[in-house]
XYZ file of C-alpha atoms in Angstrom:
299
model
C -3.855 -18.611 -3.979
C -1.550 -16.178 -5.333
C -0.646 -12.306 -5.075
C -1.310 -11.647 -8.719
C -4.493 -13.797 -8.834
C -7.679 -14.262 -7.371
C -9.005 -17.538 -5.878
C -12.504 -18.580 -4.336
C -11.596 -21.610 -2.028
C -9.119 -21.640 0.647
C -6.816 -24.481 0.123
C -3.527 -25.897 2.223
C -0.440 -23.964 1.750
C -2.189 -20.445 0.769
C -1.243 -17.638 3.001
C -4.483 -16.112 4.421
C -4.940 -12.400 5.769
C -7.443 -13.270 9.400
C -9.377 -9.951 9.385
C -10.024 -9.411 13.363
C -10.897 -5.767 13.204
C -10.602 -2.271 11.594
C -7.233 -2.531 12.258
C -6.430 -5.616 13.701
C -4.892 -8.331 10.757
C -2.701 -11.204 10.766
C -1.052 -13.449 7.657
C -1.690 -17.100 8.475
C 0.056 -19.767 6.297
C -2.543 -22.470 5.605
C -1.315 -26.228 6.557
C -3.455 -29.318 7.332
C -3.892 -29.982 10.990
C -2.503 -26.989 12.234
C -3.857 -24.093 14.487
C -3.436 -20.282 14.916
C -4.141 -18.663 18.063
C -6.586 -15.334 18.240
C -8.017 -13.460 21.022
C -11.342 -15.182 20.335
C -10.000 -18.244 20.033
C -8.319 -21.285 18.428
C -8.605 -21.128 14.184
C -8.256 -24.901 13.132
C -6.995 -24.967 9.590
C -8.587 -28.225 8.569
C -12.255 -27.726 9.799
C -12.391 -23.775 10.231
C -10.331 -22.863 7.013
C -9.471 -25.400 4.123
C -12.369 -25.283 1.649
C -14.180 -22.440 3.008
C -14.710 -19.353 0.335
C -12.737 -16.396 1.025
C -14.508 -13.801 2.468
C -15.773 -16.290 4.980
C -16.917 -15.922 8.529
C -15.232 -17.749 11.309
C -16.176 -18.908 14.370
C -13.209 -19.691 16.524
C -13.193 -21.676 20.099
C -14.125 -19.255 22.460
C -17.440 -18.311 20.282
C -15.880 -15.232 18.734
C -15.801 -15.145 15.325
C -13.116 -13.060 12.475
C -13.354 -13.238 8.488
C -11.023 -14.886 6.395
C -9.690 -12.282 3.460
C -8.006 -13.249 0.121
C -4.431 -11.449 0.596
C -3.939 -8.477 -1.906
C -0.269 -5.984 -1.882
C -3.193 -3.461 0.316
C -3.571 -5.970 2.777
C -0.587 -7.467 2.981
C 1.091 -3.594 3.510
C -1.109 -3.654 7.104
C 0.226 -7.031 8.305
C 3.459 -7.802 6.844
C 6.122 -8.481 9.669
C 8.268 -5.369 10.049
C 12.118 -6.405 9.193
C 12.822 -2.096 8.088
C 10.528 0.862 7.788
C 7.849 -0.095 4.571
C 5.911 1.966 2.276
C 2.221 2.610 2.747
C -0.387 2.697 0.353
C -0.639 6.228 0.055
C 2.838 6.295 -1.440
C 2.764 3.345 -3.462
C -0.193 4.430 -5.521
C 1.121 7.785 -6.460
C 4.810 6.015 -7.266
C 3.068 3.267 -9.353
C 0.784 6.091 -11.312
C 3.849 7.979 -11.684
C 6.637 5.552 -13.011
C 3.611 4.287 -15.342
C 3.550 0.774 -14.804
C 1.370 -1.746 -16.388
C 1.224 -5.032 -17.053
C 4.635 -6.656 -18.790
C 6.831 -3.603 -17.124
C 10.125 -4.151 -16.751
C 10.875 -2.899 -12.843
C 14.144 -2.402 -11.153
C 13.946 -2.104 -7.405
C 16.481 -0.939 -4.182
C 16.319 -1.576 -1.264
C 13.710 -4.772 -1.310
C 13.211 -4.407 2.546
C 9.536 -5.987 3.835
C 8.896 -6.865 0.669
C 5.421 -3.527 0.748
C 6.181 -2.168 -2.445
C 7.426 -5.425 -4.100
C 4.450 -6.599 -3.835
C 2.259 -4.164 -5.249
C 4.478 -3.714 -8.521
C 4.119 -7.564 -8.739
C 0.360 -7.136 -8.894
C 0.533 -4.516 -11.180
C 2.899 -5.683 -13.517
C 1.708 -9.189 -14.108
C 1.083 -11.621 -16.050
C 4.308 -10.867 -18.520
C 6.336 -8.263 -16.691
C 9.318 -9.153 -14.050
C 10.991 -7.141 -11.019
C 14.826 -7.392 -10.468
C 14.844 -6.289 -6.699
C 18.142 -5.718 -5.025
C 18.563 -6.123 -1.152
C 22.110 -5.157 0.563
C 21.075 -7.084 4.006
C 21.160 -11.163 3.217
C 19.483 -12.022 6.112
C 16.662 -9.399 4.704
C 17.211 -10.778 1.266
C 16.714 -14.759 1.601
C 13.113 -13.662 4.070
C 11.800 -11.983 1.140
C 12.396 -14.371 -1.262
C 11.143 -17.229 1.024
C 7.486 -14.962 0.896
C 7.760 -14.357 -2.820
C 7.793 -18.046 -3.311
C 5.000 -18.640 -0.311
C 2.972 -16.394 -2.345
C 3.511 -17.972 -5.477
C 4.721 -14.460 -7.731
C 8.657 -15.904 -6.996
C 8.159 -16.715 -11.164
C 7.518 -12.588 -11.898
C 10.983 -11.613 -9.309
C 14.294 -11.743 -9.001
C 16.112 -10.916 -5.562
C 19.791 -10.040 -5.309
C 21.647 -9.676 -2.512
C 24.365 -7.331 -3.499
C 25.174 -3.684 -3.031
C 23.562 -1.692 -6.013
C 25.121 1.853 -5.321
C 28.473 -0.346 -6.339
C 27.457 -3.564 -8.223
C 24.168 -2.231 -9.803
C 21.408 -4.257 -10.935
C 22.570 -7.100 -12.613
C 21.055 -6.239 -15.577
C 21.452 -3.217 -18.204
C 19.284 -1.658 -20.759
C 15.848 -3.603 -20.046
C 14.075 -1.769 -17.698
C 10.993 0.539 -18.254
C 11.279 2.300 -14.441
C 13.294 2.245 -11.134
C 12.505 3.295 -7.739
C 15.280 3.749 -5.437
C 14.534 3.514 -1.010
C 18.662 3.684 -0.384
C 20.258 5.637 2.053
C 22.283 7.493 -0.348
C 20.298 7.373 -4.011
C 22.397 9.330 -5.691
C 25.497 6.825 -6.225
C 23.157 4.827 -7.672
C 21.471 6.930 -10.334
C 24.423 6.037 -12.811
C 23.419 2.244 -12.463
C 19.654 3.145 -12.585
C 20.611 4.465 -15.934
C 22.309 1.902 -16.955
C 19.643 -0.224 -15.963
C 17.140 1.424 -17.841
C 16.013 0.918 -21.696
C 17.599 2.777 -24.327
C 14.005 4.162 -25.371
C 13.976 5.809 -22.297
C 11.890 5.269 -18.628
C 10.862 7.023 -15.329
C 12.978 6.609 -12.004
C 11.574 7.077 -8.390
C 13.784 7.980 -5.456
C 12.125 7.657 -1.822
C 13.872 9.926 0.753
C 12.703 11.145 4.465
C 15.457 14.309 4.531
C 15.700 17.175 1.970
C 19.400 17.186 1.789
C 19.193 13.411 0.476
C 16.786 14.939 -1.994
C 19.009 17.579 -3.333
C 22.240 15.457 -3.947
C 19.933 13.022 -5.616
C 18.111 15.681 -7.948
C 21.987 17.125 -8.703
C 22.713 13.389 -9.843
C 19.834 13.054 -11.618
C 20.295 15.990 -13.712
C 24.369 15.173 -14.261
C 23.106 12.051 -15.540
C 20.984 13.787 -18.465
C 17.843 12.914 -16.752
C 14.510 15.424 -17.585
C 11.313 16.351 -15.834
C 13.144 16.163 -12.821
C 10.083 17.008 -9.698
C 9.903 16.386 -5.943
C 6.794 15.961 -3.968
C 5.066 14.755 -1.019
C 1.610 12.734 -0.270
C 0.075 13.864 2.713
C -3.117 11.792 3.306
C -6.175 14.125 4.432
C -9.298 11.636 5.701
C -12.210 13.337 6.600
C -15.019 12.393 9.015
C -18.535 11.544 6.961
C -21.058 12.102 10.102
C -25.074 12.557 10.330
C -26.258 16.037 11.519
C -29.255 17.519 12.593
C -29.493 21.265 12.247
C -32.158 23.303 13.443
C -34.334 25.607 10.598
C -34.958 28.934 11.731
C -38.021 30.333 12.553
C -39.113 33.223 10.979
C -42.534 33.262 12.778
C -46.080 33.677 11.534
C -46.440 34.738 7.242
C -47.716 37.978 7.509
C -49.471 37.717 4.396
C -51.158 34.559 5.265
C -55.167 35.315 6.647
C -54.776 35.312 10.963
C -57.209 32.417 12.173
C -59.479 32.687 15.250
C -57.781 32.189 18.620
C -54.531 31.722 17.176
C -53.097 33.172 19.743
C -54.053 30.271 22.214
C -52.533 27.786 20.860
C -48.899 26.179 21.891
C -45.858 27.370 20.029
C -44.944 24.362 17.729
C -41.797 22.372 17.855
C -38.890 23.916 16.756
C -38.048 22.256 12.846
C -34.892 20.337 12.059
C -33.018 18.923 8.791
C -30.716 16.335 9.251
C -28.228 15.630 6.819
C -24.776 13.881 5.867
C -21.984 15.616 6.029
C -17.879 15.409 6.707
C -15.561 17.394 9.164
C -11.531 17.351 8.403
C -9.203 15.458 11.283
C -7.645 17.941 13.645
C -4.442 16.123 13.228
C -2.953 14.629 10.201
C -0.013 11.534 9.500
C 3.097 13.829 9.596
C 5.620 13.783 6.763
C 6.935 10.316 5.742
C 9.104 10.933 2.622
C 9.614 12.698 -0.495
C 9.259 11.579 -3.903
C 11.704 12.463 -6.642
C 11.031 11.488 -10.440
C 12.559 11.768 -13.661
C 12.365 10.518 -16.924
C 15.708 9.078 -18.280
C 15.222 10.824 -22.486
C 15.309 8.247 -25.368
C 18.939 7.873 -26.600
């Protein structure tokens, strides 16, 4: 089992996502003779898990039954264990389309956190690329890179613990994008920079409050940096639903020929369509952040 690639079989030591509903998940590390607890039950590892095909269905000890998913960066987003505020998938996928990565990037990263975006630039960025990921909290940084290794992607990362708006990235002039989650981004911009490849890149800064995002755009652009934009994902899911509306009657065709005693019999049924269609929430997720990019020119 691993992050980056795809396995049938469930086998001891993977880390399994235990799918008990819509939005219900838990990660479960795999290990011979253990046992994880569930609201429908006990999961044995040995006889309920190891061996079975991902995807599989479950029974557990009190006849309830969940499913047994292969982890992906999606999943993992929706049951990671909460050490700081993460990034959901809505924001990942427009920062990952918008610093271009693809496999064999070169990815600098600050703050690491819970480990919700690493994850989905390791998948992305694989089999040849590598993330140097810099955490400021130890505690924070030694978890993460206990799950990197659990997950088996520790070979594509590198974790830090150091502060990057002073000590950078450790490294300078290899990488093709950063993305920035700091408290105050714009000290760091200089050591994105220098980070970044000579040929150029795109940088990402993730802030919840405007003012953060103008000091960080002003550094951006004392820097030399182009194409600086700001924007923000709002997520808009709307309701598919069946629905049966009524056709109007126009009553009889006056053209058509009247037939004897028509007027006797019983007005018909009243004709319907039904059909498919969606209605948009009343509500929608409130603000969570604004993006910043930029593209760093080639020097």
């Amino acid at each position: 089992m691993s992050f980056v690639e795809y396995s049938d079989c469930i086998q001891d030591g993977d880390v399994a996502i235990i799918y008990l509903g819509h939005d219900s998940l838990m990660p479960v590390k795999v290990q011979q003779g253990a046992q994880t607890q569930t609201r429908y039950g006990v999961i044995r590892h040995s006889s309920d898990l190891i061996g079975q095909r991902y995807g599989s269905k479950v029974t557990c000890s009190k006849g309830g039954w969940v499913h047994v998913l292969h982890p992906t960066p999606e999943l993992w987003t929706v049951s990671l264990p909460h050490r700081t505020q993460i990034l959901y998938t809505t924001d990942i996928a427009t920062i990952t389309m918008m610093l271009e990565l693809k496999p064999g990037s070169i990815v600098c990263e600050s703050g690491t956190g819970s480990g919700s975006l690493s994850h989905a630039i390791l998948r992305t960025i694989a089999p040849t690329g590598h993330l140097h990921t810099v955490e400021f909290h130890q505690q924070r940084a030694e978890k993460v890179a206990e799950e990197f290794k659990e997950h088996r992607v520790d070979h594509l990362v590198t974790v830090r613990n150091q502060d990057v708006c002073k000590d950078g990235f450790g490294v300078t002039g290899v990488a093709d994008a950063v993305f920035l989650d700091i408290p105050s981004p714009w000290e760091a911009v200089r050591h994105a920079k220098a980070a970044m490849k000579r040929h150029g890149g795109r940088v990402c800064s993730f802030s919840p409050c405007i003012e953060q995002v103008q000091r960080t755009c002003e550094a951006l652009a004392d820097q030399g940096f182009e194409e600086i934009s700001t924007l923000e994902v709002l997520l808009r899911v709307h309701d598919v639903r069946t629905v049966s509306l009524p056709l109007p009657d126009f009553g009889p065709d006056p053209s058509a020929p009247a037939e004897p005693d028509s007027s006797e019999k019983p007005a018909p049924n009243q004709a319907a369509f039904t059909l498919k269609t969606t209605t948009p929430p009343r509500e929608i997720p409130g603000h969570t952040g604004y993006l910043t990019f930029a593209t760093k020119p080639r020097t």
